[in-house]
Coordinates of C-alpha atoms and ligand atoms in Angstrom, one line a residue:
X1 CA 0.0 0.0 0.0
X2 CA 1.4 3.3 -1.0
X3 CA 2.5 5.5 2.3
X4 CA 3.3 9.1 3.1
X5 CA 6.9 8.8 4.1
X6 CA 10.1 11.4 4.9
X7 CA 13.8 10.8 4.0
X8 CA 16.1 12.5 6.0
X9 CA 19.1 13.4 4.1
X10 CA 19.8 13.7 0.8
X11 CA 23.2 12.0 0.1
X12 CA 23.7 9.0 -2.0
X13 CA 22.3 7.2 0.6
X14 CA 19.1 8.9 1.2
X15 CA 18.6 9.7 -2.4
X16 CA 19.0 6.2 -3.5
X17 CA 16.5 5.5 -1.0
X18 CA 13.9 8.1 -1.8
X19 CA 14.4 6.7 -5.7
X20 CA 13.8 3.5 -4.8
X21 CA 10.8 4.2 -2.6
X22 CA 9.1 6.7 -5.2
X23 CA 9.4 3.8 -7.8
X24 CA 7.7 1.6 -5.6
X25 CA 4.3 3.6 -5.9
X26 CA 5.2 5.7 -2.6
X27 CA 4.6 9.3 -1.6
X28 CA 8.0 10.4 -0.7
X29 CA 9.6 13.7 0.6
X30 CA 13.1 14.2 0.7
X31 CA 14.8 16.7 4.0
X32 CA 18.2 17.9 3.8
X33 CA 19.6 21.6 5.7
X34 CA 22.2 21.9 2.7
X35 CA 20.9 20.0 -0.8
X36 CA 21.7 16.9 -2.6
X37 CA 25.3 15.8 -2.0
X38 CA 26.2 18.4 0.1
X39 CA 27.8 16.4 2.2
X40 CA 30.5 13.7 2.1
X41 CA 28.3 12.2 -0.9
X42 CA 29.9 14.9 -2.9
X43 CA 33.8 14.8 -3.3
X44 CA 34.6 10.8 -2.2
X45 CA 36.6 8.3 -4.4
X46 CA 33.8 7.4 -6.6
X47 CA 34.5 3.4 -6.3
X48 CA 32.0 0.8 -6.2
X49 CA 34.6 -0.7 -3.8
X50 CA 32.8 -3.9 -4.2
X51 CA 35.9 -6.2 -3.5
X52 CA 36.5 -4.4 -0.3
X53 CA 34.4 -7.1 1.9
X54 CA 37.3 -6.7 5.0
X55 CA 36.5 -4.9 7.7
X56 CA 39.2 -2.3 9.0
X57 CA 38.7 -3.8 12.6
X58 CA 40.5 -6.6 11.8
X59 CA 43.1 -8.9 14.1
X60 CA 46.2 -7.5 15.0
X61 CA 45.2 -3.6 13.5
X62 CA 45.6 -2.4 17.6
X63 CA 49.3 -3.3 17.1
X64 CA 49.7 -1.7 13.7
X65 CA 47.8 1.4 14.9
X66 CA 50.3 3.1 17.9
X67 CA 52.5 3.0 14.8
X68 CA 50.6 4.8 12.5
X69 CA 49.7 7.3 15.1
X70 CA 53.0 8.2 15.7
X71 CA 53.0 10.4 12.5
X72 CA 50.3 13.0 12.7
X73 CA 50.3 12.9 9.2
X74 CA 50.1 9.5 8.9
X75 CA 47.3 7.4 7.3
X76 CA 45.5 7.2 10.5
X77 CA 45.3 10.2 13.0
X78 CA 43.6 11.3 16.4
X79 CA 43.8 15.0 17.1
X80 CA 44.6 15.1 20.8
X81 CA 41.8 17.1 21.6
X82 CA 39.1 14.4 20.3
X83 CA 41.2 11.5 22.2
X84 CA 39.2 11.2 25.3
X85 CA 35.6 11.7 23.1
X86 CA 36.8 8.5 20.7
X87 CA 38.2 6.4 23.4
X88 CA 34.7 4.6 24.0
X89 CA 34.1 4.7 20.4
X90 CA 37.5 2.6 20.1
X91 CA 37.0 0.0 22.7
X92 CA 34.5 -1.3 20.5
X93 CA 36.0 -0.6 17.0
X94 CA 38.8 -3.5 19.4
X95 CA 36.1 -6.0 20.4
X96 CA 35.1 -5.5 16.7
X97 CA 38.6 -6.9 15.8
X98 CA 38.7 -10.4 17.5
X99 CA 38.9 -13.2 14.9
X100 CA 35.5 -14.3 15.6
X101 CA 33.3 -11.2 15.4
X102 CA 36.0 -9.7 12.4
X103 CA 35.0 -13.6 10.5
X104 CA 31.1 -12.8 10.9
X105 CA 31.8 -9.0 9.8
X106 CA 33.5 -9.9 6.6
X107 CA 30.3 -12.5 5.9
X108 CA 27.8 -9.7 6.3
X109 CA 30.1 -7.6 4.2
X110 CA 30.1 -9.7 1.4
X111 CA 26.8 -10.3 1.3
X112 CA 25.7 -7.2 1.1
X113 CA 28.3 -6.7 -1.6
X114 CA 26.8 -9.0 -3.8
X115 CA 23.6 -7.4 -2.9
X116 CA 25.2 -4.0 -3.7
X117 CA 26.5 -5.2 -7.0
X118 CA 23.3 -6.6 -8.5
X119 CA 21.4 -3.8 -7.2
X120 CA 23.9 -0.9 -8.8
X121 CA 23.1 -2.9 -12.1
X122 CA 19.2 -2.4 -11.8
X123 CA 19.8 1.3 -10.7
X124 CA 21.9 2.1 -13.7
X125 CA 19.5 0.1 -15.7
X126 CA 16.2 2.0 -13.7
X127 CA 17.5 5.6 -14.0
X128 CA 19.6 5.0 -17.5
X129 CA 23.3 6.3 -15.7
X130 CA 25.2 4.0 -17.6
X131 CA 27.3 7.3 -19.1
X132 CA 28.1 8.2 -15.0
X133 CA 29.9 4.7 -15.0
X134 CA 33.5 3.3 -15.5
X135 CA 34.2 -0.3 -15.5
X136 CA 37.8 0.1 -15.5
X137 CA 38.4 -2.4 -12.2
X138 CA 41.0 -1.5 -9.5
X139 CA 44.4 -2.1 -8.8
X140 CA 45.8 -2.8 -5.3
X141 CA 49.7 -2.0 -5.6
X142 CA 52.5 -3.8 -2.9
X143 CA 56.0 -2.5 -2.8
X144 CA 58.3 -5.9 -2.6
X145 CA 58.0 -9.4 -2.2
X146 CA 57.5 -9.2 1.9
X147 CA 53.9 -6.8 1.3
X148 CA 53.0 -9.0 -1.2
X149 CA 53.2 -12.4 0.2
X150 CA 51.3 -10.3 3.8
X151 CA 48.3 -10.0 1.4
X152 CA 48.1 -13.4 -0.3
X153 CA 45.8 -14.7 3.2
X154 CA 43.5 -11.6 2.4
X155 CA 43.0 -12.2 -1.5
X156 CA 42.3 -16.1 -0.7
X157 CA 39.1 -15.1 1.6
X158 CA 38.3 -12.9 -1.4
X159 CA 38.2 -15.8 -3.5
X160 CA 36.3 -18.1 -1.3
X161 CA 33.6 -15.5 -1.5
X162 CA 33.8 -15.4 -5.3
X163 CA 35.1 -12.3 -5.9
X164 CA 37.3 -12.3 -9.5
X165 CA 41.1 -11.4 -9.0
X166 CA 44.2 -11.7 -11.1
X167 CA 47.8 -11.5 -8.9
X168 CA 50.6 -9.5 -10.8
X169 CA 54.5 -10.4 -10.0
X170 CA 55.9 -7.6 -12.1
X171 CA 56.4 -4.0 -12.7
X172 CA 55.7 -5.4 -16.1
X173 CA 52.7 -7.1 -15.7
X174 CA 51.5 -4.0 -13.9
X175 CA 52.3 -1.4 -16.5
X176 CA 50.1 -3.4 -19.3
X177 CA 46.9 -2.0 -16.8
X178 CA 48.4 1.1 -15.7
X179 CA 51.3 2.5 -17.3
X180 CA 53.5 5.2 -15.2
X181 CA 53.8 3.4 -11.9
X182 CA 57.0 3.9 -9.6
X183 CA 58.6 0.2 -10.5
X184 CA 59.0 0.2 -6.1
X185 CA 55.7 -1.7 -7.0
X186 CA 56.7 -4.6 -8.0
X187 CA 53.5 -6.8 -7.5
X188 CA 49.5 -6.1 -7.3
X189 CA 45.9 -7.4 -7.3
X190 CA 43.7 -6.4 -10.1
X191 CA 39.9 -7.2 -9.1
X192 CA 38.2 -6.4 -13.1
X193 CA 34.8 -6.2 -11.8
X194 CA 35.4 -2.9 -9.5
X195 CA 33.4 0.0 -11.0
X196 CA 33.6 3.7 -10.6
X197 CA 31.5 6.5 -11.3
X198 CA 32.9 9.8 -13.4
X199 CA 31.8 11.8 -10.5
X200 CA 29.9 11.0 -7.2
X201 CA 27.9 14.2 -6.7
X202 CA 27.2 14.0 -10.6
X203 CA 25.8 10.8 -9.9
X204 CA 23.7 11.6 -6.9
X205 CA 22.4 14.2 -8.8
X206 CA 21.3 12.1 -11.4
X207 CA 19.3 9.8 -8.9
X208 CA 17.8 12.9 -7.8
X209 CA 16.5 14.5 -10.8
X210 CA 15.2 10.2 -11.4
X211 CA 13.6 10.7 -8.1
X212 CA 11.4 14.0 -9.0
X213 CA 11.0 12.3 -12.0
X214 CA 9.4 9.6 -10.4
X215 CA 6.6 12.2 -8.5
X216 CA 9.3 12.7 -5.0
X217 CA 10.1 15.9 -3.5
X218 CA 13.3 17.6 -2.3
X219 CA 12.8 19.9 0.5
X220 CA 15.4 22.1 2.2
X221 CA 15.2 22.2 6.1
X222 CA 16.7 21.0 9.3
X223 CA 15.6 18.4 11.5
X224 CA 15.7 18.9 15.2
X225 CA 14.2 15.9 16.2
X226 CA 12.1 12.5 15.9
X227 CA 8.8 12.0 17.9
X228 CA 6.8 8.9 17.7
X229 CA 2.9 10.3 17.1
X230 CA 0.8 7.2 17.4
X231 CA 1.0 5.5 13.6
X232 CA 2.1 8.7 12.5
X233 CA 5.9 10.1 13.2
X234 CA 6.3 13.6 13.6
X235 CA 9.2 15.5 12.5
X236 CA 10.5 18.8 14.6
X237 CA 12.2 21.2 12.3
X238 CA 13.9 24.2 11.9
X239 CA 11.3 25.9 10.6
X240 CA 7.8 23.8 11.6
X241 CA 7.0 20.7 11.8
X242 CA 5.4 18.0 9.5
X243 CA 3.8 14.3 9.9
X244 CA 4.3 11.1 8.2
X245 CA 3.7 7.4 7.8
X246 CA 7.6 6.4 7.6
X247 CA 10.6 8.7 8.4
X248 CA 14.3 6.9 7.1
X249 CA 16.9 8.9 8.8
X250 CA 19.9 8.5 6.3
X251 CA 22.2 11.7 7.4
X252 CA 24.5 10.0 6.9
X253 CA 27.5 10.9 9.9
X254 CA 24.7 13.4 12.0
X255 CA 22.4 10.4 12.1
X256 CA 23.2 9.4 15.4
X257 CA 22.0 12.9 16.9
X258 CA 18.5 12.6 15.4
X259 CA 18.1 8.8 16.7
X260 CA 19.1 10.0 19.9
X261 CA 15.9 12.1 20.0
X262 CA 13.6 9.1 20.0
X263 CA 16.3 7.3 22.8
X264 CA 18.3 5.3 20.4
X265 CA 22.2 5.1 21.1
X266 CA 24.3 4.0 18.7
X267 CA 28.1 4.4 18.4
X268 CA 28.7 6.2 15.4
X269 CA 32.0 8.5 15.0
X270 CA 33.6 10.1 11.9
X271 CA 36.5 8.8 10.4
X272 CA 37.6 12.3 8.5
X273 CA 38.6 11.7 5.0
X274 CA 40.9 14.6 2.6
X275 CA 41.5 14.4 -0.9
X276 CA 43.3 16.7 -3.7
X277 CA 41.3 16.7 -7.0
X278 CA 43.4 17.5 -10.2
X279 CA 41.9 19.2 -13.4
X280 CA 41.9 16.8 -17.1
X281 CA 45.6 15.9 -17.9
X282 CA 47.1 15.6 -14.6
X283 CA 47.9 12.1 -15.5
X284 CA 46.4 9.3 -17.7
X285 CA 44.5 7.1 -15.0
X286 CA 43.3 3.8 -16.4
X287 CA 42.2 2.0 -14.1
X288 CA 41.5 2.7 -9.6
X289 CA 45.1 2.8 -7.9
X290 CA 44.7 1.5 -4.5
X291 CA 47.7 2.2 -2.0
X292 CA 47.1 0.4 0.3
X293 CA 50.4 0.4 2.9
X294 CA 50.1 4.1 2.4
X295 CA 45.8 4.7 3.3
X296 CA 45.2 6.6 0.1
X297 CA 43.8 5.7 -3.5
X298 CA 44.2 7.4 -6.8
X299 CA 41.0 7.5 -8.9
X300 CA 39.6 9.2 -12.6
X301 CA 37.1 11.6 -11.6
X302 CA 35.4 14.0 -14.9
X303 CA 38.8 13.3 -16.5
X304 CA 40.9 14.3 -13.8
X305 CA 42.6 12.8 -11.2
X306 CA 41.8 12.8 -7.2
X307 CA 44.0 11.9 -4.9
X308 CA 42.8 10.7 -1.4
X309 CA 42.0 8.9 1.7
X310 CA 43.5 8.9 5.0
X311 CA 41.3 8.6 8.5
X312 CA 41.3 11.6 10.9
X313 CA 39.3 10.4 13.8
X314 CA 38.1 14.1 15.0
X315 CA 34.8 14.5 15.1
X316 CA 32.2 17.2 13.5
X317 CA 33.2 20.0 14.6
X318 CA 37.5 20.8 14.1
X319 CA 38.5 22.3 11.9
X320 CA 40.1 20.2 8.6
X321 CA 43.6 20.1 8.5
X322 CA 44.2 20.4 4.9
X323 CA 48.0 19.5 5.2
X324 CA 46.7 16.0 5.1
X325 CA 45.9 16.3 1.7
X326 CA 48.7 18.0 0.5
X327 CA 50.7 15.0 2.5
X328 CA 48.6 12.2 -0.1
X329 CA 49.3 14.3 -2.8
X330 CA 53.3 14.5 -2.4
X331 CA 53.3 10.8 -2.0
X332 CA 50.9 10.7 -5.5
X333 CA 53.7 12.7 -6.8
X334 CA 56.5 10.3 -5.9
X335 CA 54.4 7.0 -6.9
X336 CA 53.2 8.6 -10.3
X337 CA 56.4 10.3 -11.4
X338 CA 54.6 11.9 -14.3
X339 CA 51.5 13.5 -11.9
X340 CA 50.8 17.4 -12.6
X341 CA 50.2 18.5 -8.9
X342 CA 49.2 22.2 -10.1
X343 CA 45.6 23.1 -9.8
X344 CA 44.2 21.0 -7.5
X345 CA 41.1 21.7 -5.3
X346 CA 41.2 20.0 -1.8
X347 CA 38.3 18.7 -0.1
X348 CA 37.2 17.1 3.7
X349 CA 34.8 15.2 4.5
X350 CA 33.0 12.8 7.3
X351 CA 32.5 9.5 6.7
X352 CA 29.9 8.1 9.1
X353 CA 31.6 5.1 10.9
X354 CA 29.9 2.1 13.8
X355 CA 32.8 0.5 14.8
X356 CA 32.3 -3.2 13.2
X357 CA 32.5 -1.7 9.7
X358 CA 28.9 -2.6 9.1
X359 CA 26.2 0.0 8.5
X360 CA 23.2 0.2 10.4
X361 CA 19.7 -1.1 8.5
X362 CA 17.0 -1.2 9.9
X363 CA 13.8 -0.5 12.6
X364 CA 14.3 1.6 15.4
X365 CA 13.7 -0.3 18.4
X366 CA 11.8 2.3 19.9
X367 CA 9.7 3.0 16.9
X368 CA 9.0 0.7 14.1
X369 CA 7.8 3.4 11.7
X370 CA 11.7 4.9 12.1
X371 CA 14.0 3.1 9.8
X372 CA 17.8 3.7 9.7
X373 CA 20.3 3.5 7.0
X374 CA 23.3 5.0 7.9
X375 CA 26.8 4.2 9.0
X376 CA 28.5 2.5 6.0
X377 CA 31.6 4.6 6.5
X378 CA 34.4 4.3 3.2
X379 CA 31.6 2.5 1.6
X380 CA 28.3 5.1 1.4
X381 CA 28.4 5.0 -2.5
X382 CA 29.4 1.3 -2.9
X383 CA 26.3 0.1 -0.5
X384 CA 23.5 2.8 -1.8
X385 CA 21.6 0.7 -4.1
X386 CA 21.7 -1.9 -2.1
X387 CA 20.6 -0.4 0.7
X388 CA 18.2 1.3 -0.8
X389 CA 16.4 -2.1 -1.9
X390 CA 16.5 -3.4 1.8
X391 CA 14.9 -0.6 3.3
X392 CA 12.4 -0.7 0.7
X393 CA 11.4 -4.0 2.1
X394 CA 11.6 -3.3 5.4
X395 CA 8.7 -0.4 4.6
X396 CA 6.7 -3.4 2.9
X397 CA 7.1 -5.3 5.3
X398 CA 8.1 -8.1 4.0
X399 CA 11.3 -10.6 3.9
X400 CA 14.9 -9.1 2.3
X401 CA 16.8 -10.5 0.3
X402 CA 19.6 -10.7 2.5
X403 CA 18.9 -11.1 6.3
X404 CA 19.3 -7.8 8.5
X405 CA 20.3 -9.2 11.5
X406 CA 24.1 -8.7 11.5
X407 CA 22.8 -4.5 11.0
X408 CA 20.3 -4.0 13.2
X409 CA 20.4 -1.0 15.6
X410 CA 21.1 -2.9 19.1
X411 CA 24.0 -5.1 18.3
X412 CA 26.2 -3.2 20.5
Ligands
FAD1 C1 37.9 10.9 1.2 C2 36.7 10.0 1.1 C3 36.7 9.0 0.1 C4 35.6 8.1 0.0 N1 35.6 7.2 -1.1 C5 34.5 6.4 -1.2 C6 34.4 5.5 -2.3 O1 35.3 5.5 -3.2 N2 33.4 4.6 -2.4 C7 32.4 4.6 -1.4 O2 31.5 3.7 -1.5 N3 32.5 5.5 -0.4 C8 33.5 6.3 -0.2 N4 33.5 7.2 0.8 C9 32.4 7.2 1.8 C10 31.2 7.8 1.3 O3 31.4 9.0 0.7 C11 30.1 7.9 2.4 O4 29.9 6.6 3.0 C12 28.8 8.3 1.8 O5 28.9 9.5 1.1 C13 27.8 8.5 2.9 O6 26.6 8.9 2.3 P1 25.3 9.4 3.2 O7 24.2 9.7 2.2 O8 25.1 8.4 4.3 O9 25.8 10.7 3.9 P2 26.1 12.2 3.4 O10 26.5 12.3 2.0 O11 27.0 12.9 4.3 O12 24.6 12.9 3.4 C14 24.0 13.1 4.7 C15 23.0 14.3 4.4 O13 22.2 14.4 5.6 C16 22.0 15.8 5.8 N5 21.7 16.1 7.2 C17 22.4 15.7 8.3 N6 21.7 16.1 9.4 C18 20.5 16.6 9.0 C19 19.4 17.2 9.7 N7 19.4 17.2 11.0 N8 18.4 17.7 9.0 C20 18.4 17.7 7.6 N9 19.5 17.2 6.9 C21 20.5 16.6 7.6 C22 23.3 16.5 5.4 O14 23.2 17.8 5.0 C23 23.8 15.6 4.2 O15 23.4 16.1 3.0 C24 34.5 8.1 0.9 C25 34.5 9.1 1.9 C26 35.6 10.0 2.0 C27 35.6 11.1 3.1

């Protein structure tokens, strides 16, 4: 039966969301303070990082990390001042890490990879955005034999849950995919099926003009708070206050703050991300460069070239520290020796992050007619379509195709 129902946030996430809904015969409003990708659904990597099933709280990262935090520029940073706030935050991101909780994470992640894939496919196919996609696959780049044979545990779990890889023991063999590679990397992993889109705000903009197409509504305001109203929710904003059948909150890394209105606590942080983007010509990218050793990736965005990654746990509110990007983009420079560095435009933003790597999907427990969908950290864009189709069956009540349990609210 068709229902009256609110999307909060109008990232990929939420957008993907409202799409999918609006398709499905439902009246649908979308809320967002700031406009479609606004946000961190604007300037990311643009990879449909479908291969990327491992969650980062995996065994042994608590000995790796006092090593990485010992650069503040490193790949992985905690500004002083936010220590105390992420310490809790952290505790579980470690729990999240023993062997047997990492094993069930990675089986949730992949299945809602294979979800993810199959669903992108009927969402290009749905809204025609085949000419916002590149299948050009992704390369994952290790500098000697010691990195390389450190990996080889990793790509075997990849296998066993069917995800299509080729291993590389050359510079050779790597220069026939990308040419202009540093020979100090010496071996890779080249999964073909990766995809990327030419730009991820382009693309969110495209499911949103397929979602007002489709009858929806984008509506610029703020949302205070949630309050259960009997069937009905009701939403208190900015400036008034409206009802509904159904409210998704999908905003994405301020999520948490609106569930906490209706008594819902749930441990999402932000892991700060920084990139450099490079006009058309900075360097002929053919294919996703993943650095992994290093926390950043090289991808094609409109022709150009961005350069980013890195994880600045700091919260929402400090300021960025852009030397992190220029610190990804040196190392671009050495790795790439024929990158153009000039012209770049540099860019923050907050990934939302719950501590087993897993997003949240889902009922609140306090209120069934609340449904989350936030939390999928580096993988927002990757998981949209995906989980776009499960929470339009959660709002139909019926089964998913995947089972939700390993995402609902209260696992923690
Ligand atoms: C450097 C970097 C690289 C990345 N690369 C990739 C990648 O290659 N592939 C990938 O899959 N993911 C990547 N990610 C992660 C991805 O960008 C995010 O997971 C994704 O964008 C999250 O989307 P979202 O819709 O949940 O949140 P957002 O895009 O942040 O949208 C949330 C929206 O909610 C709105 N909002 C918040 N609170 C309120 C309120 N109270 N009232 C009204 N509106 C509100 C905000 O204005 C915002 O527009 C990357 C992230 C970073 C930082």
């Amino acid at each position: 039966m068709p229902q009256d129902i609110v999307v909060i946030g109008a990232g990929v996430v939420g957008i993907s969301i409202a799409a999918e809904l609006a398709r499905n015969g439902h009246k649908v409003r979308v809320l967002d303070r700031k406009g479609v990708a606004a946000e961190t659904s604007q300037g990311n990597a643009g990879a449909f990082a479908f291969t990327d099933v491992m969650p980062l709280a995996a065994p042994g990262i608590m000995r790796k990390a006092p090593k990485w935090l010992l650069d503040p520029l490193g790949p992985l940073s905690i500004p002083p001042r936010y220590a105390l706030q992420i310490a809790p935050w952290m505790l579980r991101f470690w729990r999240a890490s023993w062997q047997d909780r990492h094993d069930a994470s990675v089986a949730a992640q992949s299945a809602l990879m294979d979800l993810s894939k199959a669903a992108l496919e009927r969402q290009i196919a749905a809204t025609d955005g085949e000419s916002l996609i590149q299948r050009d696959g992704q390369l994952q780049l290790y500098e000697g034999e010691a990195q390389f044979r450190d990996s080889l545990p990793g790509w075997e779990l990849r296998g066993r849950y069917g995800i299509r890889y080729e291993l590389l023991r050359s510079p050779e063999e790597i220069a026939e995919i990308q040419p202009g590679l540093h020979p100090r990397f010496t071996h890779a992993g080249f999964t073909p099926d990766w995809i990327n889109t030419t730009d991820p705000k382009a693309w969110t903009e495209h499911l949103a003009r397929a979602f007002v197409a489709a009858g929806g509504e984008i509506l610029s305001s703020t949302v205070r708070s949630i309050v259960q109203d009997g069937e009905r929710v009701e939403l208190l904003c900015e400036d008034g206050s409206l009802t509904c059948d159904k409210v998704v909150v999908a905003a994405g890394a301020w999520s948490h703050h609106l569930a906490r209105t209706l008594g819902d606590r749930i441990p999402l942080e932000t892991e700060r991300g920084y990139n450099t983007t490079l006009p058309a010509g900075a360097f002929d990218v053919r294919t996703h460069l993943t650095f992994g050793a290093h926390g950043f990736v090289v991808s094609r965005i409109n022709g150009g070239v961005r350069v980013g990654g890195a994880v600045e746990l700091g919260g929402l509110k400090l300021p960025p520290n852009y030397k992190r990007a220029d610190v990804l983009l040196q190392k671009a420079a050495r790795f790439l020796p024929g990158l153009k560095t000039t012209g770049g435009v540099r860019w923050m933003g907050f990934r939302p992050s719950i501590p087993d790597t897993l997003p949240v999907i889902g009922q609140s427990p306090k209120a069934a007619n609340v449904i989350y969908a936030f939390g999928h950290g580096h993988l927002g864009l990757t998981q949209s379509a995906a989980t776009a189709e499960l929470v339009r069956d959660v709002v139909a009540g019926g089964s998913c195709a995947i089972p939700l349990h390993p995402y609902r609210v209260d696992r923690f």
